[in-house]
XYZ file of C-alpha atoms in Angstrom:
602
model
C -63.940 -40.956 48.475
C -63.665 -37.282 49.295
C -66.632 -36.119 51.364
C -68.729 -33.144 50.207
C -67.932 -31.247 53.409
C -64.225 -31.831 53.058
C -64.325 -30.851 49.370
C -66.049 -27.585 50.326
C -63.434 -27.051 53.059
C -60.641 -27.451 50.505
C -62.359 -25.082 48.094
C -62.881 -22.394 50.717
C -59.265 -22.581 51.880
C -57.942 -22.940 48.343
C -55.878 -25.824 49.749
C -54.218 -28.398 47.534
C -56.285 -31.221 48.992
C -55.804 -34.771 47.780
C -58.489 -37.399 47.583
C -58.334 -40.393 49.899
C -58.537 -43.750 48.096
C -59.447 -47.125 49.527
C -57.058 -49.772 48.192
C -59.550 -52.620 48.319
C -60.486 -55.248 45.757
C -60.945 -52.663 43.005
C -57.361 -51.412 43.376
C -54.943 -53.471 41.285
C -51.229 -52.660 41.720
C -48.900 -52.844 38.728
C -46.653 -55.334 40.512
C -46.604 -57.310 43.750
C -43.494 -58.140 45.764
C -43.664 -60.476 48.748
C -40.814 -60.390 51.274
C -40.217 -63.577 53.248
C -37.464 -65.165 55.320
C -36.809 -68.852 54.891
C -34.157 -71.498 54.628
C -33.098 -72.117 51.049
C -30.413 -74.013 49.193
C -28.253 -71.616 47.217
C -24.797 -72.112 45.758
C -24.813 -75.597 47.250
C -25.249 -74.474 50.876
C -28.243 -73.939 53.130
C -28.910 -70.365 54.205
C -31.754 -68.728 56.102
C -32.232 -65.552 54.123
C -34.599 -62.805 53.033
C -36.289 -63.391 49.687
C -38.407 -61.423 47.233
C -41.153 -63.581 45.726
C -39.257 -66.646 46.899
C -36.198 -66.156 44.708
C -32.686 -64.670 44.609
C -32.602 -62.211 42.968
C -36.223 -61.093 42.998
C -38.250 -60.763 39.797
C -37.271 -58.159 37.244
C -39.657 -55.194 37.065
C -40.039 -53.165 33.878
C -41.710 -49.756 33.916
C -42.113 -46.927 31.427
C -40.961 -43.320 31.509
C -43.600 -40.733 32.315
C -45.844 -43.167 34.183
C -47.131 -43.595 37.721
C -46.506 -47.127 38.936
C -47.972 -48.784 42.037
C -46.005 -51.622 43.598
C -47.465 -53.488 46.533
C -44.877 -54.869 48.963
C -46.007 -57.538 51.428
C -43.959 -58.207 54.542
C -44.665 -61.899 55.028
C -42.070 -62.164 57.779
C -43.317 -62.648 61.332
C -40.492 -61.098 63.320
C -38.829 -58.369 61.228
C -39.727 -55.074 59.601
C -38.839 -54.320 56.010
C -38.991 -51.568 53.378
C -38.303 -51.324 49.670
C -36.040 -48.695 48.127
C -36.040 -47.894 44.402
C -32.345 -47.363 43.926
C -31.560 -44.451 41.611
C -35.138 -43.187 41.216
C -35.814 -40.011 43.194
C -39.287 -40.131 44.743
C -39.615 -36.412 45.404
C -43.229 -36.403 44.234
C -44.139 -39.320 46.534
C -42.345 -38.366 49.747
C -43.130 -41.543 51.713
C -42.088 -43.954 48.931
C -38.288 -43.757 49.072
C -38.148 -46.776 51.373
C -35.691 -45.477 53.973
C -36.819 -46.262 57.532
C -34.498 -43.672 59.068
C -35.540 -40.883 56.764
C -38.741 -41.135 54.732
C -41.128 -43.741 56.127
C -42.020 -46.106 58.906
C -40.963 -49.612 57.914
C -43.587 -52.163 56.930
C -44.487 -54.164 60.066
C -44.596 -57.963 59.990
C -47.683 -59.362 58.266
C -48.535 -55.977 56.715
C -48.238 -54.521 53.224
C -47.584 -51.071 51.766
C -48.409 -49.680 48.324
C -45.473 -47.729 46.927
C -46.401 -44.953 44.508
C -43.555 -44.461 42.041
C -43.648 -41.541 39.673
C -41.241 -42.306 36.838
C -40.044 -39.022 35.270
C -39.325 -38.650 31.595
C -35.703 -38.992 30.509
C -34.914 -41.583 33.181
C -34.700 -44.646 30.924
C -32.000 -46.956 32.171
C -30.971 -49.634 34.637
C -31.995 -49.495 38.304
C -32.783 -51.975 41.043
C -34.917 -52.325 44.147
C -33.818 -53.585 47.533
C -34.755 -53.653 51.184
C -33.236 -50.824 53.194
C -33.361 -52.591 56.573
C -30.257 -54.129 58.136
C -28.550 -56.818 56.063
C -31.701 -57.896 54.213
C -30.692 -56.544 50.819
C -27.800 -59.022 50.572
C -30.488 -61.214 48.994
C -33.706 -59.120 48.981
C -33.238 -57.203 45.731
C -34.116 -57.331 42.049
C -33.632 -55.448 38.807
C -35.809 -52.467 37.877
C -35.653 -51.397 34.241
C -37.079 -48.084 33.032
C -37.796 -48.544 29.344
C -37.362 -45.815 26.729
C -40.498 -44.078 25.494
C -39.103 -44.269 21.957
C -36.222 -46.153 20.418
C -33.076 -46.087 22.576
C -30.172 -44.097 21.140
C -28.126 -47.266 20.583
C -29.093 -50.173 18.360
C -28.855 -53.727 19.634
C -30.561 -57.030 18.866
C -31.476 -58.075 22.394
C -30.528 -57.499 26.009
C -29.593 -59.472 29.091
C -29.625 -58.427 32.756
C -26.708 -59.673 34.851
C -27.099 -59.170 38.604
C -24.135 -59.637 40.933
C -24.749 -60.470 44.605
C -22.641 -61.945 47.389
C -23.246 -65.178 49.278
C -22.542 -65.358 53.014
C -22.927 -68.498 55.060
C -24.223 -66.647 58.119
C -27.811 -65.424 58.360
C -28.718 -61.731 58.111
C -29.264 -61.530 61.881
C -25.939 -63.269 62.591
C -24.069 -60.755 60.451
C -25.788 -57.754 62.055
C -25.110 -59.020 65.584
C -21.452 -59.733 64.879
C -20.562 -56.453 63.220
C -22.226 -54.409 65.973
C -20.831 -56.522 68.826
C -18.504 -55.075 71.448
C -15.898 -56.320 70.739
C -16.427 -56.903 67.031
C -16.965 -60.521 65.948
C -15.835 -60.504 62.343
C -17.795 -62.942 60.166
C -15.213 -63.398 57.413
C -15.265 -62.723 53.710
C -17.981 -63.787 51.292
C -18.542 -67.396 50.291
C -18.807 -66.517 46.624
C -20.431 -64.205 44.123
C -23.892 -64.968 42.858
C -24.421 -64.279 39.154
C -28.163 -64.126 38.536
C -28.642 -66.076 41.751
C -26.238 -68.939 41.000
C -22.750 -69.891 42.157
C -20.706 -72.667 43.722
C -19.959 -71.791 47.339
C -16.439 -72.104 48.721
C -17.878 -72.884 52.169
C -18.595 -76.538 51.525
C -21.242 -77.813 49.135
C -23.941 -79.993 50.680
C -26.537 -79.750 47.885
C -25.127 -80.367 44.424
C -28.443 -79.459 42.780
C -27.925 -75.740 43.515
C -24.131 -75.665 43.150
C -24.226 -74.543 39.545
C -23.109 -71.733 37.279
C -25.451 -69.227 35.712
C -25.771 -69.567 31.941
C -26.209 -66.434 29.805
C -27.442 -67.520 26.384
C -26.669 -65.543 23.225
C -26.787 -66.046 19.477
C -23.806 -65.641 17.129
C -23.288 -62.452 15.148
C -25.537 -60.286 17.310
C -25.168 -57.161 19.441
C -26.442 -57.434 23.020
C -27.056 -54.813 25.633
C -25.801 -56.268 28.903
C -27.250 -54.523 31.958
C -24.910 -55.068 34.917
C -26.277 -54.484 38.420
C -23.995 -54.631 41.482
C -26.368 -55.653 44.278
C -23.330 -56.663 46.323
C -22.755 -56.242 50.055
C -19.090 -55.613 50.842
C -16.760 -56.436 47.942
C -15.608 -54.256 45.095
C -15.861 -56.406 41.981
C -13.755 -56.920 38.872
C -14.994 -59.074 35.982
C -14.567 -59.809 32.295
C -15.630 -62.247 29.593
C -13.153 -64.792 28.319
C -12.058 -64.069 24.718
C -14.510 -61.170 24.354
C -12.735 -57.831 24.309
C -14.035 -54.371 23.548
C -17.154 -53.993 25.648
C -18.715 -50.588 24.976
C -20.127 -48.749 27.992
C -23.282 -46.868 26.952
C -25.076 -46.203 30.264
C -24.127 -45.506 33.860
C -26.676 -45.294 36.678
C -29.650 -44.541 34.443
C -27.976 -42.055 32.073
C -26.762 -42.731 28.555
C -23.101 -42.033 27.865
C -20.988 -41.730 24.771
C -19.592 -45.186 23.899
C -16.445 -46.056 25.814
C -14.496 -49.223 25.122
C -13.178 -51.405 27.944
C -12.054 -55.025 28.224
C -13.126 -55.424 31.846
C -15.535 -53.900 34.333
C -15.239 -52.854 37.967
C -18.311 -52.171 40.109
C -19.179 -51.330 43.687
C -22.465 -51.968 45.441
C -25.314 -49.928 43.966
C -23.635 -49.159 40.635
C -25.198 -50.093 37.299
C -23.750 -50.062 33.798
C -24.996 -51.055 30.365
C -22.458 -52.293 27.838
C -22.754 -53.454 24.246
C -21.311 -56.896 23.515
C -20.812 -58.055 19.922
C -20.944 -61.842 19.836
C -18.708 -64.047 17.739
C -19.585 -65.081 14.198
C -20.263 -68.658 13.131
C -16.809 -68.830 11.532
C -15.149 -67.673 14.764
C -17.060 -70.232 16.794
C -16.120 -73.018 14.417
C -12.472 -72.004 14.526
C -12.454 -71.890 18.324
C -14.313 -75.175 18.674
C -16.297 -73.734 21.564
C -19.798 -72.554 22.345
C -19.110 -71.600 25.991
C -16.910 -68.881 27.454
C -16.402 -67.959 31.078
C -17.504 -64.766 32.783
C -14.912 -64.456 35.558
C -15.803 -62.432 38.677
C -13.339 -61.544 41.445
C -13.302 -59.534 44.670
C -11.098 -56.496 44.995
C -10.168 -54.324 47.987
C -10.674 -57.183 50.472
C -8.241 -59.257 52.548
C -8.827 -62.308 50.331
C -9.743 -62.787 46.677
C -12.828 -64.822 45.848
C -13.151 -65.987 42.236
C -16.408 -67.162 40.719
C -17.763 -67.817 37.261
C -20.777 -67.859 34.983
C -21.019 -69.081 31.378
C -21.651 -67.090 28.228
C -23.240 -69.817 26.112
C -23.847 -69.582 22.367
C -26.922 -71.217 20.948
C -25.861 -73.263 17.943
C -27.842 -71.434 15.298
C -24.923 -72.024 12.918
C -25.501 -75.797 12.744
C -21.826 -76.398 13.455
C -20.421 -79.922 13.143
C -21.088 -81.718 16.427
C -17.484 -82.843 16.643
C -16.118 -79.304 16.447
C -17.809 -77.723 19.468
C -18.432 -78.595 23.112
C -20.049 -77.197 26.254
C -18.238 -76.396 29.486
C -19.561 -77.985 32.706
C -21.929 -75.963 34.876
C -21.204 -77.906 38.071
C -17.495 -77.087 38.447
C -14.929 -74.356 37.958
C -11.989 -74.367 35.538
C -8.765 -75.836 36.929
C -6.919 -72.681 35.850
C -8.159 -69.115 35.690
C -8.910 -68.304 32.040
C -8.462 -64.548 32.593
C -5.684 -62.683 34.383
C -7.659 -59.805 35.882
C -5.477 -56.889 37.031
C -5.437 -55.399 40.549
C -7.888 -52.633 41.342
C -7.810 -49.819 38.814
C -8.251 -46.841 41.140
C -10.351 -44.195 39.446
C -11.864 -46.717 37.033
C -13.562 -44.835 34.139
C -13.079 -41.509 35.937
C -12.767 -38.562 33.531
C -13.442 -40.935 30.603
C -17.222 -41.311 30.673
C -18.984 -38.497 28.851
C -22.736 -37.756 28.720
C -24.410 -38.623 25.434
C -26.217 -35.257 25.381
C -25.510 -31.961 27.219
C -26.638 -32.221 30.848
C -26.584 -28.668 32.249
C -23.399 -29.222 34.247
C -22.914 -26.391 36.774
C -19.638 -24.520 36.536
C -17.438 -23.664 39.494
C -18.844 -20.136 39.547
C -22.348 -21.537 40.045
C -21.412 -23.488 43.173
C -23.032 -21.836 46.194
C -21.519 -23.924 48.966
C -19.031 -26.736 49.616
C -19.409 -29.477 52.228
C -16.557 -31.836 53.069
C -17.536 -35.219 54.514
C -14.571 -36.706 56.362
C -15.015 -40.487 56.121
C -13.278 -42.339 58.942
C -13.482 -45.574 60.916
C -13.167 -45.586 64.712
C -12.354 -48.731 66.675
C -12.735 -49.151 70.413
C -13.389 -52.864 70.508
C -16.569 -52.169 68.557
C -16.387 -50.488 65.137
C -18.176 -47.358 63.988
C -17.980 -45.253 60.833
C -18.326 -41.486 61.059
C -18.858 -38.909 58.343
C -17.746 -35.573 59.764
C -18.552 -37.073 63.188
C -22.059 -38.124 62.112
C -23.186 -41.771 62.360
C -26.710 -42.924 61.533
C -27.812 -46.527 61.873
C -30.998 -48.518 62.316
C -29.083 -50.923 64.559
C -30.373 -51.057 68.141
C -27.135 -49.850 69.713
C -26.570 -47.301 72.476
C -26.250 -43.648 71.501
C -22.513 -43.414 72.241
C -21.995 -44.975 68.832
C -24.831 -44.053 66.481
C -27.703 -41.667 65.999
C -30.639 -44.089 65.990
C -33.800 -42.020 65.612
C -36.935 -43.409 67.209
C -39.023 -41.874 64.414
C -38.305 -41.482 60.665
C -37.084 -37.960 60.098
C -39.800 -36.951 57.613
C -42.426 -38.158 60.100
C -40.766 -36.074 62.825
C -40.926 -32.997 60.620
C -44.646 -33.483 60.049
C -45.429 -34.089 63.710
C -43.197 -31.422 65.257
C -41.276 -29.416 62.690
C -40.138 -26.756 65.138
C -38.191 -29.356 67.093
C -36.744 -31.257 64.149
C -36.269 -28.794 61.303
C -32.494 -28.293 61.003
C -31.093 -24.828 61.550
C -29.527 -23.680 58.304
C -27.275 -21.002 59.804
C -26.096 -23.359 62.545
C -25.226 -25.935 59.878
C -23.281 -23.367 57.831
C -21.206 -22.563 60.915
C -20.634 -26.277 61.590
C -19.287 -27.591 58.305
C -22.729 -28.182 56.796
C -24.316 -30.308 59.536
C -26.828 -29.017 62.072
C -25.307 -29.963 65.465
C -28.711 -30.564 67.083
C -30.449 -32.801 64.526
C -27.239 -34.210 62.973
C -28.737 -33.577 59.524
C -27.449 -31.609 56.534
C -29.884 -28.883 55.354
C -29.870 -27.215 51.944
C -32.123 -24.672 50.291
C -33.797 -25.297 46.953
C -31.807 -23.711 44.152
C -28.429 -24.210 45.802
C -25.612 -25.901 43.919
C -23.669 -27.959 46.422
C -20.170 -29.255 45.981
C -19.829 -32.329 48.194
C -16.347 -33.687 48.832
C -15.897 -37.190 50.249
C -12.512 -37.398 51.976
C -11.033 -40.728 53.102
C -9.067 -40.475 56.382
C -6.871 -43.021 58.151
C -8.679 -44.919 60.914
C -8.374 -44.379 64.660
C -7.839 -47.429 66.862
C -7.827 -47.530 70.672
C -6.917 -51.212 70.982
C -4.463 -53.450 69.175
C -5.965 -53.075 65.709
C -3.624 -51.530 63.128
C -4.410 -47.794 62.965
C -4.540 -45.786 59.753
C -6.522 -48.356 57.759
C -8.399 -47.253 54.645
C -11.201 -48.778 52.599
C -12.818 -48.165 49.234
C -16.490 -47.115 49.476
C -19.398 -46.849 47.003
C -21.267 -43.658 47.910
C -24.933 -43.395 46.958
C -27.254 -40.374 46.996
C -31.033 -40.580 47.320
C -33.264 -37.805 46.050
C -31.584 -37.035 42.739
C -28.511 -37.610 40.629
C -25.315 -35.623 41.035
C -22.580 -34.596 38.638
C -19.614 -36.818 39.366
C -16.379 -34.814 39.443
C -14.124 -37.840 39.820
C -11.498 -38.339 42.482
C -7.839 -38.662 43.284
C -5.247 -39.710 45.865
C -4.210 -37.850 48.992
C -5.976 -34.787 50.340
C -8.595 -33.049 48.234
C -7.799 -29.614 46.846
C -9.801 -27.465 44.472
C -6.710 -26.987 42.323
C -6.160 -30.746 41.900
C -9.839 -31.305 41.170
C -10.105 -28.525 38.596
C -6.942 -29.749 36.866
C -8.410 -33.242 36.529
C -11.686 -31.815 35.201
C -10.060 -29.926 32.352
C -11.458 -31.045 28.994
C -14.105 -33.319 30.502
C -17.874 -33.080 30.962
C -19.032 -34.927 34.112
C -21.862 -37.440 33.861
C -24.866 -37.654 36.157
C -24.568 -40.564 38.580
C -26.105 -41.773 41.829
C -23.393 -44.191 43.063
C -19.649 -43.656 42.635
C -16.500 -44.941 44.288
C -14.427 -43.250 46.948
C -11.141 -45.062 46.335
C -8.514 -45.496 49.023
C -5.522 -45.573 46.612
C -3.461 -47.131 49.448
C -4.319 -49.884 51.917
C -3.286 -47.744 54.879
C -1.830 -44.439 55.963
C -1.259 -42.798 59.327
C -4.209 -42.123 61.680
C -6.076 -38.924 60.780
C -4.163 -38.560 57.499
C -6.218 -37.818 54.395
C -5.864 -40.359 51.607
C -8.276 -40.466 48.661
C -11.188 -38.203 47.744
C -14.214 -37.959 45.504
C -16.238 -34.847 44.623
C -19.755 -34.194 43.357
C -21.850 -31.224 42.305
C -25.528 -31.416 43.080
C -28.363 -29.116 42.077
C -30.779 -29.001 45.019
C -34.109 -29.382 43.215
C -36.094 -32.144 44.912
C -37.543 -31.140 48.300
C -37.553 -33.907 50.875
C -35.544 -35.949 53.350
C -32.841 -37.952 51.613
C -30.006 -40.221 52.637
C -26.438 -40.040 51.321
C -24.444 -43.046 52.441
C -21.873 -45.713 51.751
C -23.598 -48.658 50.059
C -21.577 -51.421 51.696
C -24.215 -53.020 53.923
C -21.831 -53.677 56.791
C -20.701 -50.050 56.823
C -24.292 -48.794 56.715
C -25.123 -50.875 59.760
C -22.004 -49.499 61.474
C -23.195 -45.922 60.968
C -21.852 -44.802 57.580
C -24.998 -42.872 56.623
C -26.037 -39.221 56.551
C -29.469 -37.567 56.285
C -30.026 -34.464 54.155
C -33.010 -32.100 54.298
C -33.606 -30.336 50.974
C -35.873 -27.315 51.226
C -37.608 -25.425 53.999
C -40.694 -26.644 55.856
C -42.979 -25.082 53.239
C -41.166 -26.941 50.467
C -41.149 -30.335 52.172
C -44.499 -30.387 53.964
C -46.676 -29.297 51.062
C -49.436 -31.804 51.734
C -51.510 -30.889 54.807
C -50.951 -33.125 57.808
C -54.565 -34.283 57.931
C -54.065 -35.944 54.523
C -50.924 -37.847 55.500
C -51.882 -38.802 59.048
C -51.838 -42.505 58.183
C -48.170 -42.272 57.159
C -47.148 -40.804 60.514
C -47.855 -43.827 62.710
C -46.066 -47.166 62.659
C -48.591 -49.545 61.120
C -50.981 -46.641 60.390
C -54.010 -46.966 58.150
C -51.918 -46.586 54.968
C -50.520 -50.031 55.790
C -52.770 -52.983 55.006
C -52.983 -56.363 56.727
C -55.192 -59.425 56.782
C -58.181 -57.512 58.147
C -57.613 -53.932 57.021
C -57.292 -52.429 53.534
C -55.223 -49.263 53.288
C -56.698 -45.818 52.843
C -54.369 -43.218 51.441
C -53.895 -40.235 49.180
C -52.397 -40.462 45.710
C -49.625 -37.878 45.484
C -49.682 -38.079 41.684
C -53.018 -36.271 41.768
C -51.416 -33.224 43.368
C -50.731 -31.542 40.049
């Protein structure tokens, strides 16, 4: 508890002091997540992987708007650090809770735990997810996070289902990290299948039939369901659809309601979330079809090979149909022929079609204060590295010729020595938006940034084909942006404004930078995406590609929103435990954490 002397000190200085709380037996978190690494059978194969509460995916968490939620994360691993990131929820009010080890916090050491303080703002109802932000862990260490509406949602539906897509790789997390950072690169191959709610049949070679099974999504006839899709994938852009069920209505994207938009299929990149309304078949339609099961078909896009996997949409027989007229499909095998002919990648999928359900204060061109162009390009010199306007951040332990690998999380560095680490705004302005010393992107509160992501043909110094392009899901921490869509070739303001005519951009946190072509010439621009972002949340935030392999290979940037006075509002003496790896805000078997509650700051 706050001492009398310290309370008097705060009063005399008129400081915004926060009380220190002991998180002992009397402190009960709202949820507990335990991160472990173990060998499991999944999709019919054995894989040593990172788990949340012993399962893939981890348990679904449901929270309410306008609440403060405490989630305790245990690192039960003995040899690896971890964190937890709350994808899509900006933790500006709890600066050490974003879960990014390069930017906002020290990772959780082995055999320690950390209590994340999540402040859930109003008007954020929607679909999110949580995942580790260390290395390749989130290929399996993730789970759904649903923010429930304070009142009735704007759309009516009878029930809802969460459908989480993940990828299965035969190699362990450590194997993948070592191969993709090796010099020369040791490519590990494509995925061994998609997991739908943790289930699949691996194409690697099934050795355990008990886990080689399809996920079953149960529904009742004649109902309307909200399907919450979460792409917790690693590397593959995904296309999927339901057999004999057309006319899905998109009603939410990345935590924001949209006007209904009809589509027969969905495409998603890692980190994206959508809600759609599905109207199920009537009893008469089921009897006529003679079926209670229909396939959900999932396929890779934008990769060198196409993987196809399935789940089942299964109707409960509430119609009491004649037993002879209906049958179930097997869950231990795939169909001999694809039931759906999914098209190639639709570049610009849903661009300029999604509209916000209510006005969202979209900033006009005249309100934009500054534009920053991020040139996204791969460099190959035996090893592979991704650079964004010549910036590469990675938590991989690789020499500095390839990546910026900070020894200390950037927010911690600002607290301990802000004069050395605070980016120089004027120097950044003169250098395309990035401070050349800290390799970070500063912005002042109140700015309206226009951020352009520009795909550029790769550079190769060996025998690899130069000019290669890839499609990337770009994710922003620290707040949602207005998605301005994208297009082929080189970005131009004229082309962008022409595409925007008659549309109202939606707020998103993860959107696709499409390549439009598989390759071009080295250093040639091909494919762009643009955002507008109101700089409102002070803090240290990452903006990065959400393909895990690309993140590890450096495709990440760090942004500093606000000046020192905006970011470092809480006096250092009150956050001292956050500034040391394994500090006293981290608990273990013998020590309970002591920490401030930022929600008490007013």
